[in-house]
Amino acid sequence: MHTPQDIFQQQQLIRHDNLLWLLIAQGVVILPLLFQLPLWLWLIWGGALYWRYQIFKGKRPFPNSISKFLISALAIVGLFLNYQGAYGVEAMVGFLVFTFIIKLLELRSRKDGLLIICIGFIAVAAQFLFVQSIWATLYAAFSCVVLITAWKTIYVTRELPVKQKLTGGGLLLLQAIPLMLVMFVVMPRLGPLWHTPLLNQQAQTGFSETLSPGDIGSLVQSTGTAFRVTFLDETTPRQSELYWRGLILDTFDGRTWARQSHLQFAGAPVPNGASQSTVNYEILIEPHRYPWLFSLAEPIKSDTGSVRSRITSEGLLITREPLTTRLQYQVSSIRPRETVYKALSKQQRQQLTALPIGFNPKTVALAESWRQASDSAEEIINKALAFYHQDFHYTLSPPLLGENSVDDFLFSSKQGFCEHFASSFTVLMRAADIPARVVVGYQGGRYDASENYWSIRQADAHAWTEVWLAGIGWLRVDPTSAVAPQRVEQGIDNALQADDRNRVAAGQFSAPQWLTNLRHRFDAANYLWSRWVLSYDAQQQSQLLKQLFGGKEPWRIGLIFLLFLGSLMGAYIVFVIRPKWQARTPLQQALKTFDNTCQQWQVQRENSETIAQFCLRLRGVQPQLDTACERLARLSQAALYDQQQDNQKQLVSALKQFPKE
């Protein structure tokens, strides 16, 4: 005979079909995390599922304490070795996923199931450490629906359709959305969880402090987005004027350009004339783990929010720390066709005309001949640009260059990408005693008219030259435009041959038009999500609260929050709870029909009587209803204690079909 304690413990056990929902919920939640973590966690998950299946079949017991200790110790050692002893976010998430998986092996009661659900919600939050796009958010919402469904399921003692279970979980999440939105708007912004840098986070722009032939050619094959730009003025620059400066390289060793960090250029930007105008724009940049940001020349003012930054004397926008999170910032730059003047000291001029001795003798000789035969630096520049018109080809797959890389390019191969043209042109200028430097960044972009923003992709990576002219200052010269003008005017996808175009951005430019349009819509949705949701910081919150409520004082926010909660609860009672009170279930409707039928037999069912009790009394009054009453009592008992949906359907049918007088 079972004691009450035994019966209670039996009721706390999870049904086998409900256990399946917990397994499904776990799989949905950890799937995106497993792609970011060590591969051996997949094996642990598969092994745990197999062990759990063997437990279900009765072929294996639950693991004992020693087994769980050994498995945990091996996992900790594996995480330690995998991340080389660094206690970063990935290691913590890896251990969270491991505990989430291993909990399956000791899952028995509802209490264990509730613990798994709680860990699952933490794992959903951990998904945003790696991806914060709108699609990741939609997947996280789906994960929450599955978790809530599994949460409800572990307390259900009868079988329900899958659609009904998922619908219930989805409705609970929808009911929480209004409160979530209010809390998102008014709660203090303490910084999002994903601002924590990751160990395996790689640079997404691909720009380092050096540039060699082939570097940008490799970068443009990436499918990623570097940043997105919204112009805040009515008139915006043309695509050919969109040169997004990121890094200046001023030292050349014969093959590779590098940045000489200790060289400082004195003097702030000085407007060359009194009629200077500015272009104002907002940039949403992806993390790239370098300290430089991108802007048009010349930036004169910037607002990077809580991220400390400054504009250098070279006209570059840099941050104090490497950029490890998405950042939204505003910049004001001088209009591209207007100039600023900066004087050069003797040391600076020597640095910006220096070339390694003994390298590229043909190039040096050509530039020297131009210098001797020219009256001005402008004339030398024009000769160099005219030189590039002679049988040079713009290609993503040029031949390899030798030790004298510039000589090989200018006089032998005559095939190259933008870094080949920028590097060789800068060497020509320096050999002609004209200060010059290489600038790397992006050129152009894709304009989205529906959302009014420019998307600058990795495929838009570019390199060009800046030369210094007396009385003018730094002047941008893009030798690539002399060979492939459509690269600057129309974008890289219109400047390459078909074979090269298939390699740029993983062949996205060769995709069908409908797929390209769909990709652009996805990008626009992601941009809006990043700009208005992910970039919602304390500064934007302060501005929004002032606009909505007239201030951001705590008492004001608290009062409005309470009023909203009261309105929300009132609406919930009126539109959700009250209709449910008034609505009748199929069983209630059938009971009403049954009571009306019994009144014809001159018998009234009391409110305190169950169907079985009333049928017993009805049989004594009307013996001819003995069979119908016996069947009805049996169905009511089955529906009450077995709680099967079929029993309830049969009971409803029997109540409606009860014999009439």
XYZ file of C-alpha atoms in Angstrom:
661
model
C 0.000 0.000 0.000
C 1.378 3.393 -1.008
C 1.775 6.064 1.624
C 0.741 9.696 0.948
C 4.446 10.588 0.686
C 4.968 7.933 -1.986
C 1.968 9.234 -3.923
C 3.254 12.827 -3.680
C 6.725 11.837 -4.926
C 5.157 9.890 -7.766
C 3.150 12.961 -8.778
C 6.352 15.078 -8.847
C 7.986 12.852 -11.474
C 7.988 14.147 -15.063
C 5.979 12.217 -17.644
C 8.018 10.665 -20.462
C 6.306 12.707 -23.173
C 6.953 15.903 -21.186
C 10.614 14.948 -20.836
C 10.855 15.104 -24.614
C 9.837 18.773 -24.501
C 12.696 19.526 -22.130
C 15.143 17.840 -24.522
C 13.758 19.844 -27.447
C 13.959 23.099 -25.479
C 17.556 22.393 -24.520
C 18.521 21.662 -28.122
C 16.891 24.845 -29.430
C 18.600 27.003 -26.795
C 22.171 25.695 -27.012
C 22.326 25.138 -30.787
C 23.630 28.652 -31.668
C 26.045 28.517 -28.726
C 27.585 25.225 -29.800
C 28.706 26.825 -33.080
C 30.767 29.327 -31.050
C 32.261 26.860 -28.565
C 34.714 23.923 -28.755
C 33.632 21.063 -30.989
C 33.991 18.474 -28.226
C 30.896 19.949 -26.526
C 28.901 18.504 -29.435
C 30.213 15.065 -28.454
C 29.248 15.596 -24.810
C 25.750 16.650 -25.857
C 25.371 13.618 -28.120
C 26.683 11.314 -25.403
C 24.286 12.802 -22.825
C 21.321 12.308 -25.172
C 22.321 8.700 -25.810
C 22.788 8.000 -22.085
C 19.425 9.576 -21.343
C 17.810 7.369 -23.994
C 19.370 4.300 -22.382
C 17.972 5.415 -19.012
C 14.555 5.760 -20.628
C 14.842 2.209 -22.000
C 15.933 0.931 -18.584
C 19.292 -0.282 -19.900
C 21.488 2.113 -17.901
C 21.158 3.651 -14.431
C 21.388 7.310 -13.567
C 25.059 8.392 -13.182
C 26.432 8.257 -9.658
C 28.376 11.054 -7.951
C 31.775 9.687 -9.009
C 30.781 9.558 -12.695
C 29.433 13.112 -12.606
C 32.592 14.348 -10.852
C 34.880 12.746 -13.431
C 32.868 14.096 -16.372
C 32.857 17.591 -14.856
C 36.586 17.483 -14.159
C 37.340 16.463 -17.751
C 35.135 19.291 -19.044
C 36.905 21.864 -16.863
C 40.307 20.632 -18.039
C 39.092 20.713 -21.651
C 37.893 24.323 -21.331
C 41.146 25.308 -19.619
C 43.243 23.815 -22.416
C 40.988 25.072 -25.180
C 41.181 28.687 -24.004
C 44.792 28.412 -22.810
C 43.966 29.256 -19.234
C 42.216 32.546 -20.068
C 39.097 33.010 -17.949
C 37.074 34.868 -20.554
C 33.423 34.994 -21.489
C 33.672 32.032 -23.875
C 35.016 29.765 -21.122
C 32.189 30.794 -18.800
C 29.560 30.212 -21.491
C 31.185 26.876 -22.318
C 30.900 25.773 -18.702
C 27.282 26.991 -18.594
C 26.442 24.917 -21.663
C 28.214 21.898 -20.167
C 26.207 22.091 -16.921
C 23.042 22.578 -18.974
C 23.813 19.393 -20.910
C 24.956 17.240 -18.016
C 21.845 18.122 -15.993
C 19.933 15.879 -18.396
C 21.516 12.822 -16.816
C 19.987 13.483 -13.395
C 16.636 14.838 -14.554
C 13.819 13.083 -12.693
C 11.389 15.426 -10.971
C 9.637 18.675 -11.740
C 12.150 20.439 -9.534
C 14.977 19.257 -11.815
C 12.959 20.330 -14.854
C 12.410 23.792 -13.381
C 16.164 24.147 -12.823
C 16.833 23.227 -16.452
C 14.302 25.846 -17.586
C 16.045 28.522 -15.488
C 19.448 27.606 -16.936
C 17.844 27.713 -20.367
C 16.791 31.365 -19.963
C 20.353 32.253 -18.950
C 21.637 30.432 -22.032
C 19.245 32.455 -24.221
C 20.787 35.649 -22.851
C 24.253 34.211 -23.575
C 23.324 33.912 -27.260
C 23.593 37.713 -27.544
C 27.239 37.608 -26.496
C 28.096 36.330 -29.966
C 25.405 37.687 -32.317
C 23.111 40.690 -31.782
C 21.296 40.920 -35.115
C 17.526 41.128 -35.411
C 17.503 37.536 -36.655
C 19.317 36.422 -33.513
C 16.659 38.268 -31.510
C 13.846 36.482 -33.337
C 15.565 33.147 -32.710
C 15.961 34.041 -29.024
C 12.221 34.844 -28.874
C 11.475 31.447 -30.413
C 13.789 29.850 -27.831
C 11.799 31.561 -25.071
C 8.527 30.254 -26.512
C 9.878 26.695 -26.482
C 11.227 27.132 -22.938
C 7.909 28.497 -21.645
C 6.089 25.642 -23.379
C 8.386 23.100 -21.729
C 7.924 24.904 -18.407
C 4.139 24.572 -18.629
C 4.373 21.015 -19.911
C 6.211 19.614 -16.885
C 3.153 20.466 -14.755
C 0.599 18.994 -17.190
C -0.720 15.566 -16.244
C -2.645 14.868 -19.441
C -1.771 14.769 -23.096
C -2.262 17.955 -25.125
C -1.747 18.670 -28.847
C 1.610 20.196 -29.820
C -0.091 23.213 -31.377
C -1.967 23.941 -28.166
C 1.228 23.724 -26.119
C 3.174 26.087 -28.393
C 0.259 28.496 -28.624
C 0.103 28.736 -24.852
C 3.826 29.473 -24.605
C 3.622 32.068 -27.360
C 0.665 33.838 -25.735
C 2.505 34.100 -22.425
C 5.477 35.706 -24.181
C 3.233 38.126 -26.093
C 1.528 39.183 -22.866
C 4.933 40.062 -21.393
C 6.032 42.211 -24.367
C 4.311 45.488 -23.258
C 6.013 45.334 -19.875
C 9.327 44.471 -21.548
C 9.052 47.509 -23.829
C 8.347 49.884 -20.945
C 11.240 48.500 -18.916
C 13.517 48.822 -21.959
C 12.625 52.504 -22.288
C 12.735 53.622 -18.634
C 15.156 51.300 -16.833
C 18.694 52.735 -16.314
C 21.108 51.869 -19.120
C 24.012 50.072 -17.469
C 25.601 48.899 -20.690
C 24.559 45.797 -22.639
C 25.939 42.376 -21.820
C 27.504 42.009 -25.278
C 29.928 44.903 -24.624
C 32.221 42.331 -23.056
C 35.030 41.541 -25.543
C 35.444 37.936 -26.641
C 38.705 36.012 -26.913
C 37.940 34.607 -30.362
C 36.574 37.886 -31.717
C 38.452 38.626 -34.905
C 38.959 41.915 -36.716
C 36.164 42.374 -39.185
C 37.613 45.231 -41.254
C 40.787 43.318 -42.040
C 42.940 46.480 -41.851
C 46.087 46.186 -39.826
C 48.965 48.642 -39.447
C 50.624 47.398 -42.633
C 49.668 47.049 -46.291
C 51.249 44.685 -48.812
C 50.218 43.706 -52.357
C 47.163 41.453 -52.172
C 45.929 42.505 -48.709
C 42.884 44.449 -49.859
C 42.293 41.987 -52.696
C 41.767 39.340 -50.026
C 39.595 41.589 -47.878
C 37.060 42.426 -50.611
C 36.178 38.746 -50.872
C 34.561 38.980 -47.420
C 30.744 39.157 -47.232
C 30.583 41.270 -44.088
C 29.441 44.847 -43.541
C 32.020 47.311 -42.220
C 29.693 50.149 -41.228
C 26.528 52.004 -42.214
C 26.141 55.738 -42.687
C 23.181 58.108 -42.476
C 23.736 61.657 -43.731
C 22.015 64.267 -41.583
C 21.976 67.017 -44.238
C 19.614 67.496 -47.145
C 22.468 67.463 -49.658
C 24.882 64.542 -49.526
C 28.180 63.944 -51.318
C 28.244 61.960 -54.526
C 29.427 58.350 -54.478
C 32.712 59.356 -56.124
C 33.389 61.660 -53.141
C 32.801 59.033 -50.467
C 36.349 58.218 -49.375
C 36.143 56.839 -45.845
C 39.570 57.351 -44.302
C 40.678 54.917 -41.627
C 44.458 54.669 -41.504
C 47.488 56.515 -42.923
C 50.613 54.545 -43.856
C 53.753 56.634 -44.251
C 56.728 54.237 -44.099
C 57.826 51.994 -46.994
C 60.421 49.195 -46.871
C 60.327 48.310 -50.566
C 57.273 46.074 -50.412
C 55.146 46.851 -47.342
C 53.686 50.126 -46.155
C 53.442 50.694 -42.398
C 52.364 53.345 -39.936
C 55.068 55.229 -38.050
C 53.199 55.816 -34.831
C 55.718 58.138 -33.197
C 55.592 60.698 -36.018
C 53.341 63.597 -34.981
C 52.029 66.175 -37.418
C 51.781 69.559 -35.734
C 48.968 72.007 -36.354
C 45.211 71.675 -36.326
C 43.164 71.769 -39.558
C 42.951 75.332 -40.814
C 40.130 76.159 -43.268
C 41.485 77.368 -46.589
C 39.041 80.235 -47.111
C 36.144 81.748 -45.222
C 33.324 79.899 -46.947
C 33.884 76.466 -45.453
C 30.809 74.223 -45.220
C 30.424 70.901 -43.470
C 28.754 67.578 -44.082
C 27.187 65.911 -41.039
C 26.615 62.194 -40.797
C 26.061 59.336 -38.369
C 27.986 56.067 -38.565
C 27.090 52.694 -37.080
C 30.314 50.683 -37.195
C 30.847 46.989 -36.536
C 33.568 45.948 -34.043
C 37.006 45.391 -35.567
C 39.388 45.379 -32.530
C 41.462 48.339 -33.744
C 41.478 51.902 -32.371
C 40.578 53.714 -35.594
C 37.172 54.804 -36.790
C 36.195 55.879 -40.308
C 35.247 59.346 -41.509
C 35.342 61.627 -44.495
C 38.192 64.129 -44.766
C 38.559 66.411 -42.937
C 36.682 65.693 -39.680
C 36.438 68.771 -37.474
C 33.982 67.546 -34.824
C 32.852 64.154 -33.545
C 30.593 62.668 -30.891
C 31.359 59.059 -29.960
C 29.243 58.959 -26.795
C 30.822 57.173 -23.869
C 33.748 55.949 -25.996
C 36.733 58.276 -25.608
C 38.114 59.430 -28.958
C 39.971 62.291 -30.626
C 40.700 63.724 -34.055
C 44.417 63.566 -34.821
C 46.390 66.212 -36.649
C 46.404 63.826 -39.627
C 42.622 64.114 -39.803
C 41.957 60.622 -38.435
C 39.345 59.708 -35.846
C 40.747 57.266 -33.282
C 39.632 55.829 -29.940
C 41.585 55.259 -26.747
C 40.881 51.530 -26.741
C 40.380 48.971 -29.543
C 36.802 48.857 -30.772
C 35.318 45.594 -29.479
C 31.625 46.469 -29.713
C 29.276 48.022 -32.231
C 29.462 51.811 -31.964
C 27.224 54.616 -33.196
C 28.875 58.034 -33.551
C 28.367 61.368 -35.338
C 30.938 63.331 -37.316
C 31.105 66.736 -39.005
C 33.586 66.952 -41.868
C 34.590 69.654 -44.288
C 32.969 69.161 -47.668
C 35.070 66.752 -49.788
C 35.896 69.264 -52.537
C 37.117 71.889 -50.093
C 40.630 71.759 -48.665
C 42.511 72.388 -45.441
C 46.091 73.534 -45.214
C 48.743 72.116 -42.929
C 52.355 73.145 -43.003
C 55.108 70.522 -42.965
C 58.294 70.774 -40.998
C 61.636 69.760 -42.467
C 61.547 66.461 -40.556
C 58.052 65.699 -41.759
C 58.961 66.432 -45.355
C 61.964 64.119 -45.146
C 59.814 61.346 -43.707
C 57.126 61.742 -46.381
C 59.612 61.640 -49.283
C 61.794 58.826 -47.902
C 62.284 55.612 -49.901
C 64.420 52.544 -49.158
C 67.798 52.696 -50.858
C 68.418 50.203 -53.667
C 64.786 49.233 -54.287
C 62.778 49.841 -57.471
C 65.488 51.655 -59.503
C 63.354 51.888 -62.681
C 60.544 53.629 -60.833
C 62.936 56.083 -59.194
C 64.554 56.880 -62.554
C 61.179 57.476 -64.219
C 60.035 59.858 -61.481
C 63.376 61.693 -61.583
C 62.989 62.257 -65.324
C 59.503 63.687 -64.769
C 60.792 66.020 -62.065
C 63.537 67.383 -64.273
C 61.165 67.939 -67.201
C 58.288 69.490 -65.201
C 57.694 72.969 -63.847
C 55.335 72.021 -60.990
C 54.193 69.195 -58.796
C 50.769 69.293 -60.475
C 52.412 68.557 -63.822
C 54.215 65.523 -62.366
C 50.937 64.213 -60.934
C 49.240 64.546 -64.322
C 52.104 62.706 -66.032
C 51.846 59.879 -63.539
C 48.079 59.567 -64.039
C 48.558 59.592 -67.812
C 51.161 56.840 -67.408
C 48.528 54.564 -65.821
C 46.384 54.850 -68.936
C 48.967 52.790 -70.830
C 47.892 49.146 -70.801
C 47.237 48.830 -67.061
C 44.475 46.470 -65.945
C 42.371 46.489 -62.777
C 42.108 42.896 -61.535
C 41.616 40.961 -58.333
C 44.128 38.262 -59.289
C 47.380 39.909 -60.418
C 50.615 37.909 -60.826
C 53.084 37.679 -57.955
C 55.693 40.418 -57.669
C 59.384 40.081 -56.921
C 61.729 41.922 -54.589
C 61.344 45.163 -56.545
C 57.574 44.973 -56.397
C 56.849 48.456 -57.762
C 59.204 47.987 -60.754
C 57.619 44.615 -61.514
C 54.150 46.122 -61.381
C 54.804 49.299 -63.403
C 57.014 47.810 -66.110
C 56.186 44.092 -66.313
C 52.810 42.826 -65.084
C 50.799 46.092 -65.270
C 47.978 44.218 -63.502
C 46.875 44.978 -59.997
C 44.283 45.946 -57.470
C 43.869 49.289 -55.699
C 46.788 48.717 -53.291
C 49.124 48.157 -56.260
C 48.145 51.471 -57.843
C 48.186 53.441 -54.570
C 51.544 52.021 -53.496
C 53.258 52.559 -56.863
C 51.822 56.075 -57.274
C 53.029 57.063 -53.798
C 56.511 55.753 -54.579
C 56.531 57.752 -57.843
C 55.560 60.922 -55.973
C 58.214 60.457 -53.317
C 60.848 59.712 -55.926
C 59.881 63.036 -57.547
C 60.386 64.779 -54.162
C 56.637 65.270 -53.549
C 55.469 64.377 -50.004
C 52.991 61.517 -50.277
C 51.378 58.830 -48.149
C 49.042 55.845 -48.582
C 45.543 55.984 -47.094
C 43.464 52.855 -46.535
C 39.757 52.737 -45.853
C 36.639 52.324 -47.965
C 35.301 54.011 -51.065
C 31.676 54.424 -52.062
C 29.024 52.102 -50.677
C 25.517 50.921 -51.517
C 22.665 53.362 -50.989
C 19.361 52.123 -49.585
C 16.677 54.608 -50.637
C 13.934 53.043 -48.498
C 15.758 53.702 -45.221
C 18.045 56.509 -46.472
C 21.409 55.082 -45.473
C 24.645 53.888 -47.071
C 25.934 50.380 -46.429
C 29.716 50.158 -46.682
C 30.765 46.546 -47.149
C 34.118 44.837 -46.858
C 33.988 44.616 -50.658
C 34.258 48.440 -50.712
C 37.731 48.350 -49.115
C 40.102 50.658 -50.970
C 43.536 52.308 -50.910
C 44.535 55.636 -52.434
C 47.215 58.349 -52.166
C 47.397 61.760 -50.572
C 50.030 64.218 -51.812
C 51.090 67.456 -50.167
C 51.282 70.599 -52.325
C 52.635 73.949 -51.204
C 49.877 76.474 -50.646
C 47.174 73.803 -50.928
C 47.947 71.138 -48.340
C 46.969 67.494 -48.589
C 45.258 66.554 -51.822
C 43.624 63.193 -52.489
C 44.732 61.450 -55.682
C 43.261 58.053 -56.573
C 45.338 56.398 -59.316
C 42.810 53.543 -59.534
C 40.330 55.993 -61.076
C 42.766 56.531 -63.977
C 42.619 52.808 -64.799
C 39.073 51.865 -63.729
C 36.989 55.051 -63.268
C 33.835 52.963 -62.845
C 35.295 51.661 -59.546
C 34.913 55.142 -58.047
C 31.785 56.255 -59.880
C 29.715 53.042 -59.709
C 31.344 50.682 -57.228
C 33.597 47.663 -57.356
C 30.951 45.323 -58.768
C 30.902 47.354 -61.995
C 34.697 47.610 -62.329
C 35.725 43.948 -62.474
C 35.488 41.228 -65.063
C 33.009 38.370 -64.556
C 35.574 35.972 -63.050
C 36.755 38.513 -60.491
C 33.204 39.608 -59.732
C 32.338 36.059 -58.690
C 35.130 36.214 -56.114
C 34.159 39.561 -54.600
C 31.939 39.229 -51.507
C 31.650 35.466 -52.109
C 29.918 36.009 -55.446
C 27.062 38.112 -54.052
C 27.236 40.465 -57.030
C 26.476 37.557 -59.371
C 23.424 36.378 -57.415
C 19.901 36.591 -58.909
C 18.201 39.948 -58.547
C 15.467 38.652 -56.236
C 18.088 37.219 -53.894
C 20.052 40.471 -53.971
C 16.917 42.469 -53.141
C 16.070 40.102 -50.300
C 19.597 40.446 -48.912
C 19.257 44.243 -49.046
C 15.966 44.080 -47.120
C 17.596 41.919 -44.479
C 20.464 44.389 -44.237
C 18.046 47.315 -43.865
C 16.150 45.529 -41.085
C 19.417 44.780 -39.316
C 20.493 48.404 -39.647
C 17.287 49.746 -38.117
C 17.515 47.210 -35.297
C 21.122 48.150 -34.557
C 20.526 51.887 -34.786
C 17.380 52.205 -32.686
C 17.585 49.221 -30.315
C 21.143 47.990 -29.822
C 22.538 51.532 -29.805
C 19.979 52.767 -27.267
C 22.307 54.086 -24.566
C 22.028 56.404 -21.567
C 22.335 59.522 -23.719
C 19.563 58.499 -26.103
C 17.425 57.399 -23.160
C 17.801 60.797 -21.527
C 16.729 62.583 -24.717
C 13.764 60.240 -25.233
C 12.506 60.573 -21.655
C 12.652 64.355 -21.896
C 10.649 64.259 -25.115
C 8.041 61.814 -23.801
C 7.672 62.803 -20.149
C 9.262 66.249 -19.883
C 12.118 65.053 -17.719
C 14.040 62.060 -16.403
C 13.650 62.511 -12.633
C 13.137 59.179 -10.803
C 9.802 60.247 -9.274
C 8.447 61.193 -12.681
C 9.541 57.924 -14.264
C 8.217 55.887 -11.325
C 4.805 57.584 -11.445
C 4.450 57.033 -15.181
C 5.599 53.439 -14.768
C 2.941 52.789 -12.121
C 0.249 54.436 -14.259
C 1.244 52.245 -17.170
C 1.140 49.103 -15.039
C -2.310 50.067 -13.745
C -3.587 50.699 -17.273
C -2.066 47.435 -18.443
C -3.670 45.440 -15.638
C -7.030 47.113 -16.236
C -6.904 46.340 -19.956
C -5.903 42.754 -19.183
C -8.857 42.296 -16.836
C -11.341 43.865 -19.249
C -10.193 42.239 -22.476
C -8.696 38.914 -21.308
C -9.885 37.770 -17.897
C -13.488 39.021 -18.051
C -14.273 37.375 -21.429
C -12.882 34.131 -20.050
C -15.193 34.386 -17.049
C -18.163 34.971 -19.299
C -17.225 32.429 -21.948
C -18.369 28.845 -21.579
C -16.244 25.850 -22.343
C -17.717 22.994 -24.410
C -18.212 21.025 -21.165
C -20.071 23.919 -19.534
C -22.308 24.301 -22.571
C -23.039 20.555 -22.556
C -23.882 20.680 -18.822
C -26.319 23.498 -19.518
C -28.021 21.370 -22.179
C -28.072 18.379 -19.800
C -29.675 20.434 -17.003
C -32.401 21.646 -19.370
C -33.073 18.035 -20.427
C -33.325 16.884 -16.784
C -35.871 19.583 -16.052
C -38.113 17.832 -18.590
C -37.819 14.698 -16.415
C -38.943 16.793 -13.399
C -35.530 16.495 -11.693
C -33.235 19.456 -10.817
C -29.429 19.022 -10.349
C -28.045 20.804 -7.320
C -24.922 22.982 -7.643
C -23.081 20.870 -5.086
C -23.805 17.585 -6.888
C -21.304 15.964 -9.214
C -22.548 14.337 -12.389
C -22.050 10.863 -10.891
C -23.971 11.757 -7.722
C -26.826 13.280 -9.698
C -27.025 10.261 -12.037
C -27.356 7.979 -9.017
C -30.300 10.070 -7.728
C -31.834 10.336 -11.202
C -31.832 6.535 -11.624
C -33.917 6.229 -8.443
C -36.504 8.702 -9.719
C -36.586 7.621 -13.368
C -35.668 3.886 -13.623
C -36.004 3.949 -17.425
C -32.845 6.128 -17.552
C -30.746 3.508 -15.767
C -28.505 2.651 -18.753
C -27.964 6.288 -19.818
C -27.229 7.336 -16.232
C -24.738 4.515 -15.687
C -22.850 5.417 -18.891
C -22.824 9.111 -18.018
C -21.511 8.463 -14.493
C -18.738 6.246 -15.863
C -17.651 8.846 -18.442
C -17.652 11.626 -15.852
C -15.420 9.602 -13.538
C -13.023 8.813 -16.395
C -12.833 12.455 -17.473
C -12.248 13.573 -13.881
C -9.519 11.121 -12.906
C -7.883 9.980 -16.147
C -7.874 13.523 -17.563
C -7.678 12.301 -21.140
C -8.956 14.589 -23.851
C -10.911 11.779 -25.540
C -12.795 11.085 -22.292
C -13.850 14.730 -22.092
C -15.061 14.667 -25.684
C -17.114 11.526 -25.003
C -18.559 13.101 -21.836
C -19.599 16.258 -23.758
C -21.221 14.107 -26.441
C -23.092 11.971 -23.855
C -24.395 15.068 -22.021
C -25.773 16.539 -25.248
C -27.348 13.226 -26.344
C -28.971 12.401 -22.997
C -32.513 11.017 -23.610
C -35.316 13.539 -23.521
C -38.822 12.899 -22.203
